[in-house]
Amino acid sequence: MTRVVADISLSLDGFVTRPDPDPDNGLGVGGEALHTWAFSDDPDDRRILREATARSGAVILGRRLFDVIDGPKGWNDDSGYGAREVGKPAFIVVTNSPPQSVRLTDLDWTFVTTGLPDAVAAARKRAETASAQRDQDLEVVLMGGGATIGSAIDAGLVDALTLHLAPVVLGAGTPLFTGAAPRTLVQRSVTSTSTATHLTYDIP
């Protein structure tokens, strides 16, 4: 079965945004340091980004993150998913209701209103179709936000977790795990660069 990999940047004190993120400041004021690695010229940072996006058959995100991405200060040709790296995967948005309009009409959007398990199932189908077309095994990437990833892990919907640990202390913000059940993960890889420590774990 197609693997589901949660992938997110994290501060040393466990936050994925600064307080009060909004469409104008998707990571909160001062949270941009979490994503320094994604725009780095470090060859290992570039390789990790390139390889991860190349494996992406479909990408899941929550509605709040979608509103940031599709907002006026959101993605563009230089900052979109895997910009300058690979073709664009299908995007699956978990939401209570679809938006009335979409700015990024060049991307393949599907809005799932029946919950996270159904969004994962839809993303798996899209990734499997893309795998057959490209003749390679592709993954479903759960890119956030933090609450969506935490809920998916708690529900047993995620096979692996990739963290990009930024060398910053944010002090406050959105935690990745809130009230999560205790669990032990299996560490699979660690890569340290000048901007982050990239960690991948299997989730038994």
GROMACS .gro file of C-alpha atoms in nm:
model
  204
    1MET     CA    1   0.000   0.000   0.000
    2THR     CA    2   0.118   0.355  -0.076
    3ARG     CA    3   0.297   0.505   0.224
    4VAL     CA    4   0.174   0.818   0.399
    5VAL     CA    5   0.459   1.040   0.519
    6ALA     CA    6   0.401   1.341   0.743
    7ASP     CA    7   0.661   1.609   0.666
    8ILE     CA    8   0.696   1.935   0.862
    9SER     CA    9   0.950   2.186   0.993
   10LEU     CA   10   0.982   2.223   1.369
   11SER     CA   11   1.160   2.449   1.617
   12LEU     CA   12   1.384   2.318   1.896
   13ASP     CA   13   1.105   2.384   2.145
   14GLY     CA   14   0.851   2.189   1.941
   15PHE     CA   15   0.653   2.456   1.754
   16VAL     CA   16   0.555   2.452   1.387
   17THR     CA   17   0.451   2.821   1.380
   18ARG     CA   18   0.481   3.130   1.595
   19PRO     CA   19   0.159   3.251   1.766
   20ASP     CA   20  -0.139   3.372   1.563
   21PRO     CA   21  -0.053   3.258   1.211
   22ASP     CA   22  -0.281   3.406   0.945
   23PRO     CA   23  -0.293   3.433   0.563
   24ASP     CA   24  -0.050   3.728   0.575
   25ASN     CA   25   0.195   3.549   0.808
   26GLY     CA   26   0.145   3.178   0.757
   27LEU     CA   27   0.410   3.084   1.014
   28GLY     CA   28   0.326   3.368   1.251
   29VAL     CA   29   0.549   3.672   1.298
   30GLY     CA   30   0.905   3.544   1.327
   31GLY     CA   31   0.827   3.189   1.221
   32GLU     CA   32   0.995   3.217   0.881
   33ALA     CA   33   1.319   3.080   1.029
   34LEU     CA   34   1.158   2.735   1.032
   35HIS     CA   35   1.178   2.718   0.653
   36THR     CA   36   1.527   2.860   0.600
   37TRP     CA   37   1.645   2.514   0.498
   38ALA     CA   38   1.394   2.495   0.210
   39PHE     CA   39   1.553   2.800   0.043
   40SER     CA   40   1.912   2.714   0.133
   41ASP     CA   41   2.193   2.658  -0.117
   42ASP     CA   42   2.336   2.382   0.103
   43PRO     CA   43   2.365   2.078  -0.130
   44ASP     CA   44   2.218   1.840   0.129
   45ASP     CA   45   1.919   2.068   0.188
   46ARG     CA   46   1.862   2.086  -0.188
   47ARG     CA   47   1.894   1.708  -0.223
   48ILE     CA   48   1.648   1.638   0.060
   49LEU     CA   49   1.393   1.879  -0.089
   50ARG     CA   50   1.442   1.743  -0.441
   51GLU     CA   51   1.415   1.377  -0.340
   52ALA     CA   52   1.111   1.433  -0.117
   53THR     CA   53   0.914   1.624  -0.376
   54ALA     CA   54   1.010   1.375  -0.647
   55ARG     CA   55   0.851   1.099  -0.436
   56SER     CA   56   0.528   1.293  -0.385
   57GLY     CA   57   0.233   1.136  -0.563
   58ALA     CA   58  -0.026   1.339  -0.371
   59VAL     CA   59  -0.015   1.596  -0.090
   60ILE     CA   60  -0.266   1.640   0.193
   61LEU     CA   61  -0.317   1.964   0.384
   62GLY     CA   62  -0.570   2.119   0.616
   63ARG     CA   63  -0.798   2.409   0.527
   64ARG     CA   64  -0.613   2.667   0.736
   65LEU     CA   65  -0.289   2.587   0.556
   66PHE     CA   66  -0.468   2.596   0.222
   67ASP     CA   67  -0.596   2.947   0.298
   68VAL     CA   68  -0.237   3.061   0.362
   69ILE     CA   69  -0.099   2.891   0.051
   70ASP     CA   70  -0.375   3.018  -0.178
   71GLY     CA   71  -0.380   3.366  -0.023
   72PRO     CA   72  -0.229   3.679  -0.182
   73LYS     CA   73   0.103   3.625  -0.001
   74GLY     CA   74   0.103   3.249  -0.051
   75TRP     CA   75   0.272   3.026  -0.304
   76ASN     CA   76   0.417   3.150  -0.630
   77ASP     CA   77   0.655   3.010  -0.891
   78ASP     CA   78   0.950   3.048  -0.652
   79SER     CA   79   0.792   2.925  -0.330
   80GLY     CA   80   0.537   2.661  -0.427
   81TYR     CA   81   0.562   2.293  -0.339
   82GLY     CA   82   0.891   2.170  -0.478
   83ALA     CA   83   0.934   2.492  -0.679
   84ARG     CA   84   1.195   2.445  -0.952
   85GLU     CA   85   1.230   2.078  -0.856
   86VAL     CA   86   0.958   1.850  -0.999
   87GLY     CA   87   0.617   1.845  -1.156
   88LYS     CA   88   0.323   1.936  -0.937
   89PRO     CA   89   0.141   1.654  -0.752
   90ALA     CA   90  -0.230   1.643  -0.673
   91PHE     CA   91  -0.332   1.835  -0.360
   92ILE     CA   92  -0.603   1.706  -0.126
   93VAL     CA   93  -0.751   1.959   0.120
   94VAL     CA   94  -0.939   1.848   0.433
   95THR     CA   95  -1.215   2.101   0.495
   96ASN     CA   96  -1.570   2.143   0.619
   97SER     CA   97  -1.664   2.326   0.298
   98PRO     CA   98  -1.479   2.397  -0.030
   99PRO     CA   99  -1.370   2.757  -0.098
  100GLN     CA  100  -1.578   2.967  -0.334
  101SER     CA  101  -1.273   3.036  -0.553
  102VAL     CA  102  -0.910   2.928  -0.587
  103ARG     CA  103  -0.623   3.160  -0.679
  104LEU     CA  104  -0.378   2.885  -0.777
  105THR     CA  105  -0.582   2.741  -1.059
  106ASP     CA  106  -0.279   2.576  -1.220
  107LEU     CA  107  -0.266   2.322  -0.934
  108ASP     CA  108  -0.480   2.009  -0.907
  109TRP     CA  109  -0.705   2.064  -0.601
  110THR     CA  110  -0.949   1.818  -0.446
  111PHE     CA  111  -1.152   1.925  -0.141
  112VAL     CA  112  -1.263   1.644   0.090
  113THR     CA  113  -1.543   1.734   0.331
  114THR     CA  114  -1.594   1.393   0.495
  115GLY     CA  115  -1.291   1.378   0.721
  116LEU     CA  116  -0.923   1.297   0.734
  117PRO     CA  117  -0.951   0.920   0.670
  118ASP     CA  118  -1.139   0.987   0.346
  119ALA     CA  119  -0.878   1.248   0.248
  120VAL     CA  120  -0.602   0.991   0.300
  121ALA     CA  121  -0.792   0.735   0.094
  122ALA     CA  122  -0.841   0.988  -0.188
  123ALA     CA  123  -0.474   1.086  -0.178
  124ARG     CA  124  -0.365   0.722  -0.192
  125LYS     CA  125  -0.572   0.668  -0.506
  126ARG     CA  126  -0.418   0.974  -0.671
  127ALA     CA  127  -0.067   0.867  -0.570
  128GLU     CA  128  -0.123   0.515  -0.701
  129THR     CA  129  -0.241   0.654  -1.034
  130ALA     CA  130   0.064   0.880  -1.053
  131SER     CA  131   0.290   0.586  -0.962
  132ALA     CA  132   0.154   0.384  -1.252
  133GLN     CA  133   0.195   0.675  -1.493
  134ARG     CA  134   0.553   0.746  -1.386
  135ASP     CA  135   0.647   0.380  -1.327
  136GLN     CA  136   0.785   0.447  -0.980
  137ASP     CA  137   0.664   0.412  -0.622
  138LEU     CA  138   0.530   0.745  -0.501
  139GLU     CA  139   0.413   0.853  -0.155
  140VAL     CA  140   0.133   1.051  -0.001
  141VAL     CA  141   0.280   1.352   0.181
  142LEU     CA  142   0.090   1.503   0.473
  143MET     CA  143   0.236   1.853   0.488
  144GLY     CA  144   0.029   2.008   0.765
  145GLY     CA  145  -0.061   2.204   0.943
  146GLY     CA  146   0.051   2.075   1.278
  147ALA     CA  147  -0.297   1.989   1.406
  148THR     CA  148  -0.373   1.790   1.091
  149ILE     CA  149  -0.051   1.591   1.124
  150GLY     CA  150  -0.106   1.529   1.495
  151SER     CA  151  -0.462   1.407   1.432
  152ALA     CA  152  -0.349   1.180   1.148
  153ILE     CA  153  -0.076   1.021   1.360
  154ASP     CA  154  -0.315   0.968   1.651
  155ALA     CA  155  -0.563   0.804   1.411
  156GLY     CA  156  -0.300   0.561   1.280
  157LEU     CA  157  -0.307   0.707   0.929
  158VAL     CA  158   0.065   0.789   0.898
  159ASP     CA  159   0.347   0.545   0.820
  160ALA     CA  160   0.647   0.775   0.863
  161LEU     CA  161   0.733   1.116   1.006
  162THR     CA  162   0.997   1.350   0.862
  163LEU     CA  163   1.097   1.649   1.076
  164HIS     CA  164   1.315   1.937   0.963
  165LEU     CA  165   1.445   2.057   1.298
  166ALA     CA  166   1.545   2.422   1.271
  167PRO     CA  167   1.810   2.557   1.512
  168VAL     CA  168   1.570   2.816   1.654
  169VAL     CA  169   1.368   2.856   1.974
  170LEU     CA  170   1.035   3.024   1.899
  171GLY     CA  171   0.919   3.051   2.260
  172ALA     CA  172   0.551   3.004   2.178
  173GLY     CA  173   0.326   2.908   1.891
  174THR     CA  174   0.153   2.604   1.747
  175PRO     CA  175   0.287   2.279   1.894
  176LEU     CA  176   0.313   1.973   1.674
  177PHE     CA  177   0.191   1.736   1.944
  178THR     CA  178  -0.079   1.831   2.195
  179GLY     CA  179  -0.208   1.559   2.425
  180ALA     CA  180  -0.071   1.286   2.200
  181ALA     CA  181  -0.065   0.928   2.324
  182PRO     CA  182   0.283   0.802   2.425
  183ARG     CA  183   0.458   0.612   2.149
  184THR     CA  184   0.807   0.506   2.041
  185LEU     CA  185   0.913   0.572   1.682
  186VAL     CA  186   1.185   0.395   1.485
  187GLN     CA  187   1.459   0.632   1.370
  188ARG     CA  188   1.556   0.571   1.006
  189SER     CA  189   1.777   0.860   0.901
  190VAL     CA  190   1.948   1.176   1.025
  191THR     CA  191   2.109   1.441   0.806
  192SER     CA  192   2.259   1.755   0.957
  193THR     CA  193   2.309   2.065   0.744
  194SER     CA  194   2.397   2.426   0.812
  195THR     CA  195   2.027   2.516   0.848
  196ALA     CA  196   1.849   2.212   0.994
  197THR     CA  197   1.866   1.857   1.120
  198HIS     CA  198   1.652   1.636   0.896
  199LEU     CA  199   1.506   1.337   1.081
  200THR     CA  200   1.294   1.052   0.950
  201TYR     CA  201   1.109   0.801   1.167
  202ASP     CA  202   0.889   0.501   1.095
  203ILE     CA  203   0.568   0.495   1.297
  204PRO     CA  204   0.493   0.137   1.408
   0.00000   0.00000   0.00000
